[in-house]
Structure formats: structure tokens, C-alpha cells
Short mmCIF file of C-alpha atoms in Angstrom, two decimals:
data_model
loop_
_atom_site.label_atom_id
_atom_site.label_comp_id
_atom_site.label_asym_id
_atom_site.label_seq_id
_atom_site.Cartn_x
_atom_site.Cartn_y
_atom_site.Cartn_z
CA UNK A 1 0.00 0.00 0.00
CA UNK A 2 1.06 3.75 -0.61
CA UNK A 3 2.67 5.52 2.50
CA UNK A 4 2.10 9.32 2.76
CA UNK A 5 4.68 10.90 4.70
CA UNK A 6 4.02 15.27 5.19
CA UNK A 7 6.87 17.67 6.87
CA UNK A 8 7.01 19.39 9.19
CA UNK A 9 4.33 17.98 11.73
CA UNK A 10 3.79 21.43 13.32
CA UNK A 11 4.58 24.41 11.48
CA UNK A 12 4.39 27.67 13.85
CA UNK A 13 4.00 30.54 11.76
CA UNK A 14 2.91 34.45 11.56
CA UNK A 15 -0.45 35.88 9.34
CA UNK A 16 1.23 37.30 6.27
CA UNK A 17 3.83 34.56 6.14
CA UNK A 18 4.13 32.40 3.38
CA UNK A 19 3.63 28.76 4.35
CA UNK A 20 4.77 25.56 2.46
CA UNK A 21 3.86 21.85 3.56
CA UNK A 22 5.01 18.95 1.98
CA UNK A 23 3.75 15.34 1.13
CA UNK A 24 6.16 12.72 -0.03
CA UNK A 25 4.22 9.39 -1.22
CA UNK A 26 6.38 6.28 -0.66
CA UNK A 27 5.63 4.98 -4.61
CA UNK A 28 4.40 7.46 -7.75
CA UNK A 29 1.24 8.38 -7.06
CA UNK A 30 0.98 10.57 -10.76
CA UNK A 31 -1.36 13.51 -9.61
CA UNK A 32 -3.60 12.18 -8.11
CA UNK A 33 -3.14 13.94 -4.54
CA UNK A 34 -5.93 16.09 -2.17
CA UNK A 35 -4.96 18.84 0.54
CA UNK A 36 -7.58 18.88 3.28
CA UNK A 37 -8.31 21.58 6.14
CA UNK A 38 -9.25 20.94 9.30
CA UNK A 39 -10.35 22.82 12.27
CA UNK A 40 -10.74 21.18 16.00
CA UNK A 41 -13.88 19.27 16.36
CA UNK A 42 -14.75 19.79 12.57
CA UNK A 43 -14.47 17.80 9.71
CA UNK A 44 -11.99 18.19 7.09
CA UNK A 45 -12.34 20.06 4.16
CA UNK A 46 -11.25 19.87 0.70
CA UNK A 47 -8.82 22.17 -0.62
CA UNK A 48 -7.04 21.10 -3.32
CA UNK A 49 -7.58 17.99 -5.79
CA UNK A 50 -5.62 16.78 -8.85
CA UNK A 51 -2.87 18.51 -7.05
CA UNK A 52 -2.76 22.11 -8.00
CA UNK A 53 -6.81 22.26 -8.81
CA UNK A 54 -7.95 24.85 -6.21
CA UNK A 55 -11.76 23.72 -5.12
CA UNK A 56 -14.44 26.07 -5.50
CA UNK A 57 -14.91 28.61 -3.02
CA UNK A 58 -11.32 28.22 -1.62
CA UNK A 59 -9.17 31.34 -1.63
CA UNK A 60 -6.63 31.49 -4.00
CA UNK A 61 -3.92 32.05 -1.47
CA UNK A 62 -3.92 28.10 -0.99
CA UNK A 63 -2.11 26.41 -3.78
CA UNK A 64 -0.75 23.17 -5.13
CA UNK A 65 1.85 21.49 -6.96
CA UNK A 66 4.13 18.31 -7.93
CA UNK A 67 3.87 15.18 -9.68
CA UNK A 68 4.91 11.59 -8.70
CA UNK A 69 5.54 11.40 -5.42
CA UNK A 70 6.13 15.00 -3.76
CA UNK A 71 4.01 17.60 -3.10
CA UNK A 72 3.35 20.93 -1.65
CA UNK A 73 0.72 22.64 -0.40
CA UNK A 74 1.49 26.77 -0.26
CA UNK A 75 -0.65 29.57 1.37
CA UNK A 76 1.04 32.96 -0.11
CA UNK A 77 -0.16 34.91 2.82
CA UNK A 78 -1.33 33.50 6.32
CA UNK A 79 -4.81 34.73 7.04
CA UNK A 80 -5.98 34.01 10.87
CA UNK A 81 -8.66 31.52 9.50
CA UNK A 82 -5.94 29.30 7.88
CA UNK A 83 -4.37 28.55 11.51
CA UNK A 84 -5.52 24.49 11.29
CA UNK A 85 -4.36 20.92 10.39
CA UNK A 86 -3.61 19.75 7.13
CA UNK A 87 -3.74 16.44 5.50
CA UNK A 88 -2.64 15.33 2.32
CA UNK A 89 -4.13 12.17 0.68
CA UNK A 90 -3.45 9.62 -2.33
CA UNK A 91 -6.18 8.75 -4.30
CA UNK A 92 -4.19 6.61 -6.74
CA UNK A 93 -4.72 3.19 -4.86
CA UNK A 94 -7.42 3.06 -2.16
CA UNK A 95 -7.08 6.29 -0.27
CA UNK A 96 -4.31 6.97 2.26
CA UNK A 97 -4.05 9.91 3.98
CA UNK A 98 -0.51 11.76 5.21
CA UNK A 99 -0.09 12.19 9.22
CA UNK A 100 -0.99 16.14 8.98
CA UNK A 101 0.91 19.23 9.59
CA UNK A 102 -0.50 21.01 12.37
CA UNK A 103 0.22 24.93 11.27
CA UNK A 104 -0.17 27.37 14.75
CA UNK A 105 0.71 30.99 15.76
CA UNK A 106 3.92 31.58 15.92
CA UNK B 1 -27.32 21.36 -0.58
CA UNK B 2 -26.33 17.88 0.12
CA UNK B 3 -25.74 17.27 4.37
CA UNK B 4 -24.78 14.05 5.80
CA UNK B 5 -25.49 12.79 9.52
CA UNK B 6 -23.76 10.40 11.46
CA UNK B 7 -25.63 7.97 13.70
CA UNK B 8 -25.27 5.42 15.83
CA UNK B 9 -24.03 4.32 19.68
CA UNK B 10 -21.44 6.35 21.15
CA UNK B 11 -20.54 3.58 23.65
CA UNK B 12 -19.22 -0.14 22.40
CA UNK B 13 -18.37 -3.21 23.85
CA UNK B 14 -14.87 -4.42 22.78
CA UNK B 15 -15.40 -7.82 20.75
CA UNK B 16 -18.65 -6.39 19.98
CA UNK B 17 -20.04 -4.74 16.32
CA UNK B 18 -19.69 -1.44 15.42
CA UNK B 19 -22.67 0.01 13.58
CA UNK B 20 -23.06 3.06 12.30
CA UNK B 21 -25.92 4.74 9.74
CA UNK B 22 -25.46 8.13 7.51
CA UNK B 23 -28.40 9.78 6.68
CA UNK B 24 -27.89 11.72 3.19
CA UNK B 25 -30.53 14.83 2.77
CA UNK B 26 -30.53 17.64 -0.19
CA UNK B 27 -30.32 14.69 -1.96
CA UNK B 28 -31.04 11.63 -3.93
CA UNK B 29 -28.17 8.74 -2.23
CA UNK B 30 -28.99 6.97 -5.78
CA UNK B 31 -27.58 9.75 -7.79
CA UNK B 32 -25.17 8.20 -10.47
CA UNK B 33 -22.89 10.96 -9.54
CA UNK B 34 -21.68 10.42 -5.80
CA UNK B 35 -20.10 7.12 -3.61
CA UNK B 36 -20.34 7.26 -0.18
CA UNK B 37 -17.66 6.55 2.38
CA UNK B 38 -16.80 6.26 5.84
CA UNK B 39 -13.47 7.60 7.51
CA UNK B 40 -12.36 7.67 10.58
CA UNK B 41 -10.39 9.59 13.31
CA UNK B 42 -8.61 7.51 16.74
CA UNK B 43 -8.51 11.03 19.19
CA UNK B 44 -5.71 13.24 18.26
CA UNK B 45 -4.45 11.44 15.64
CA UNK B 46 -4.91 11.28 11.44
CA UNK B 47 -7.30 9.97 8.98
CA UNK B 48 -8.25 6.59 8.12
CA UNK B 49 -10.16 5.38 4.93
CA UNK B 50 -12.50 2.38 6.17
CA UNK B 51 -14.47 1.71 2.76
CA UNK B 52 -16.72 3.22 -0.17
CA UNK B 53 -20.24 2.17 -1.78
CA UNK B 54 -21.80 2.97 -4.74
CA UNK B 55 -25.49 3.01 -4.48
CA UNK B 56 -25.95 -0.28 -7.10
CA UNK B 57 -24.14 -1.98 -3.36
CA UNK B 58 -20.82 -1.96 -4.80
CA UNK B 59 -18.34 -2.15 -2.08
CA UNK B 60 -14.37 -0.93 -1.77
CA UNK B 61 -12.84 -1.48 1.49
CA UNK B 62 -9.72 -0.61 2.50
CA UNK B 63 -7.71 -3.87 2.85
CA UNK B 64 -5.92 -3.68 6.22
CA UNK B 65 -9.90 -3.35 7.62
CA UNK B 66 -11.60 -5.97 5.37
CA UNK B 67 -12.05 -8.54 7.22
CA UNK B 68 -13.98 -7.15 9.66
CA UNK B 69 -16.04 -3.87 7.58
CA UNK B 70 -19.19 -4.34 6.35
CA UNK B 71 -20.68 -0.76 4.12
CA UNK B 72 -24.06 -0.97 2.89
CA UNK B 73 -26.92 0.90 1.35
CA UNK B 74 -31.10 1.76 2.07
CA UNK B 75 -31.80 3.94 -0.93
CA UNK B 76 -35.60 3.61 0.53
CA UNK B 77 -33.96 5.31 3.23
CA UNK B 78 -31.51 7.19 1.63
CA UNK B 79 -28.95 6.35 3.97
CA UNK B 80 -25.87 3.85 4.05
CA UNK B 81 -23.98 2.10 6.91
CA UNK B 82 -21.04 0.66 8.78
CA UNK B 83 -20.50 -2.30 10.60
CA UNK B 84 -17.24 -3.04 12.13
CA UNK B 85 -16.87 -6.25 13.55
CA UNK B 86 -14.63 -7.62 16.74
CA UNK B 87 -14.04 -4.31 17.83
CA UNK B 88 -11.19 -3.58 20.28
CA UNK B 89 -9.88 0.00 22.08
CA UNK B 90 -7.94 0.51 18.64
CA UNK B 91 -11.30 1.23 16.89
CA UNK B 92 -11.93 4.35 18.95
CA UNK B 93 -12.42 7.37 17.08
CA UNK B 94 -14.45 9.82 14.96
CA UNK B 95 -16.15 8.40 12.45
CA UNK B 96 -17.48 10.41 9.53
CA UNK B 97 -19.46 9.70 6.48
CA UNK B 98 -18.72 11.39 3.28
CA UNK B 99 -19.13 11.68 -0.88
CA UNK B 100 -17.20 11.39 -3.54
CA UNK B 101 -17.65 11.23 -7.16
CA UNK B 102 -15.84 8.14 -7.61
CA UNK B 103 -14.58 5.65 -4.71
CA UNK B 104 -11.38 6.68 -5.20
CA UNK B 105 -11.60 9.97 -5.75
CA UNK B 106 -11.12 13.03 -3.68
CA UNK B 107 -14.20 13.45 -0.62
CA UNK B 108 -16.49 16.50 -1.16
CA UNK B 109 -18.65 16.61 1.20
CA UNK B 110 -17.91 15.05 5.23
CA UNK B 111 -20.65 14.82 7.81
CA UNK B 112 -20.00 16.32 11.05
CA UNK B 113 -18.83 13.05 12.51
CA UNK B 114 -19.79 11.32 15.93
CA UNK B 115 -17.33 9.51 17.94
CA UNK B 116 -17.32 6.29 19.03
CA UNK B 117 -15.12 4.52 22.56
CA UNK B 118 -14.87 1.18 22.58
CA UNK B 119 -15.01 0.29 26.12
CA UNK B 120 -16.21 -2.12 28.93
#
């Protein structure tokens, strides 16, 4: 099965800052990688699909990129709503999801 | 809009089975356009995929919970559910329901999620 590995866990950061996550799949995974949200006590929320397709309604400070079997996930600016957990998951073979980067106030 | 709500005992026996229902308003569950899933949360930790269905009753689980995960589907209801069998403290967690447009696709939509202890 494909292992999703994402770095750093926690990120601690300031609004304005630019932010970059990234997901390393243990096998090619193509493009076929999703960035989720979420809040505590709320369910995650879809962000990014395909890679670097930005969902509707999502700001387009959030973006995507990489092929095969690393990723990143970049806010350009850090608004106070974006302070959250974020998961990235395969959708290649079954789903697997990566262990989340937690980003906080710095 | 489509809205999804968990159901289902928040208190289980270990050895016992899981069950769980999703209740799928806005919406038709039949629609040729969505599968339906179940994921799940242990406290504090990440995200597990337990299994998909398509409203026909096609089933994708994920293999390391096979043996034990049963998904199906009430379109009379318009609601699907989870059984987990042989449940231990390991199978504490949130457990959401959610849609996709394929099974192995990105998921939409998520219900709100209910959790679930396995305990004596």
C-alpha cells in the first residue's frame, strides 16, 4: 500500500507569512493527490484535488503542486482563519491519507 | 445542498459490532454521480479510509480493515452504513461519512462526525 509521509508535523508561523507543507508518497502516485483543512472538532475540508486544482470557493492564497511522489501545499499569505491541520491524501490506490501538519501561531 | 449525519451508539463493547448509519438529505443517495464513504479519526491522531459504496451496493474497502467492515446501502432510506466487527480500544475514534464522485476519488462533502469509545 502507498505511505504518505508530510513535513514538518507542526509548522508555527505568523499571518502574512508564506507557508509551504510537503507530502512525499512512498511509490508514484501521478497527480492524483488532495490537501484537506481541518479545524478542532470539525471535519476536514477539501482544498485542493488533482494537485494544484484549487476547489471552489477556496481562496486562491492556498495552492498546489508536484507530480509523482512529492508535493506541496502553499498559502502565499497566512490569514488568521488558515491557523488548522492539514492532510494530504493519495487517491491513486485506495485512499491513504498523510499524518498532517498542524500549522499554529507563531 | 447535500448534508450528511452520522448515527449510531457512542458507547461499544470491545469484541462487539460497530454500527453506524449516515443519513444523506438535499439529496437523492442513488444519484449516479456520488459514492459514499466512511473515515475515521482515533482522538488526536490522522485519517483513516475504512471503505466506499456505490449506491448499485458496490463495495471498496480498504484492505488492512476488510475482514472485519461491512458498508451498505437503504436507498428507501436514503442512507448507508457501517458495521465493524470484533471491535477492540484501537477502533476508537471519529467516524465520519462522506461523498465522492468516484470511490477513489477526492471526498467532497464530510458529515459532522460522531465519535465512538470502545469500552467495557
Amino acid at each position: 500500500d502507498i505511505q504518505m509521509t508530510q513535513s514538518p508535523s507542526t509548522l508555527s508561523a505568523s499571518v502574512g507569512d508564506r507557508v509551504t507543507i510537503t507530502c512525499r508518497a512512498s511509490q508514484s502516485i501521478s497527480s492524483w493527490l488532495a490537501w484537506y483543512q481541518q479545524k478542532p472538532g470539525k471535519a476536514p475540508k477539501l482544498l485542493i484535488y488533482k494537485a494544484s486544482s484549487l476547489e471552489s470557493g477556496v481562496p486562491s492564497r492556498f495552492s498546489g503542486s508536484g507530480s509523482g511522489t512529492e508535493f506541496t501545499l502553499t498559502i502565499s499569505s497566512l490569514q488568521p482563519d488558515d491557523f488548522a491541520t492539514y492532510y494530504c491524501q493519495q487517491y491513486n490506490s485506495y485512499l491513504t491519507f498523510g499524518g498532517g501538519t498542524k500549522v499554529e501561531i507563531k | 445542498q447535500l448534508q450528511l449525519q452520522e448515527s449510531g451508539p457512542g458507547l461499544v463493547k470491545p469484541s462487539e459490532t460497530l454500527s453506524l448509519t449516515c443519513t444523506v438529505s438535499g439529496g437523492s443517495i442513488s444519484s449516479s454521480s456520488y459514492y459514499w464513504g466512511w473515515i475515521r479519526q482515533p482522538p488526536g491522531k490522522g485519517l483513516e479510509w475504512i471503505g466506499s459504496i456505490y449506491y448499485s451496493g458496490s463495495t471498496y474497502y480498504n484492505p488492512s480493515l476488510k475482514s472485519r467492515v461491512t458498508i451498505s446501502v437503504d436507498t428507501s432510506k436514503n442512507q448507508f452504513s457501517l458495521k465493524l466487527s470484533s471491535v477492540t480500544a484501537a477502533d476508537t475514534a471519529v467516524y465520519y461519512c462522506a461523498l465522492g464522485s468516484g470511490w477513489n476519488t477526492p471526498l467532497d462533502y464530510w458529515g459532522q462526525g460522531t465519535l465512538v469509545t470502545v469500552s467495557s
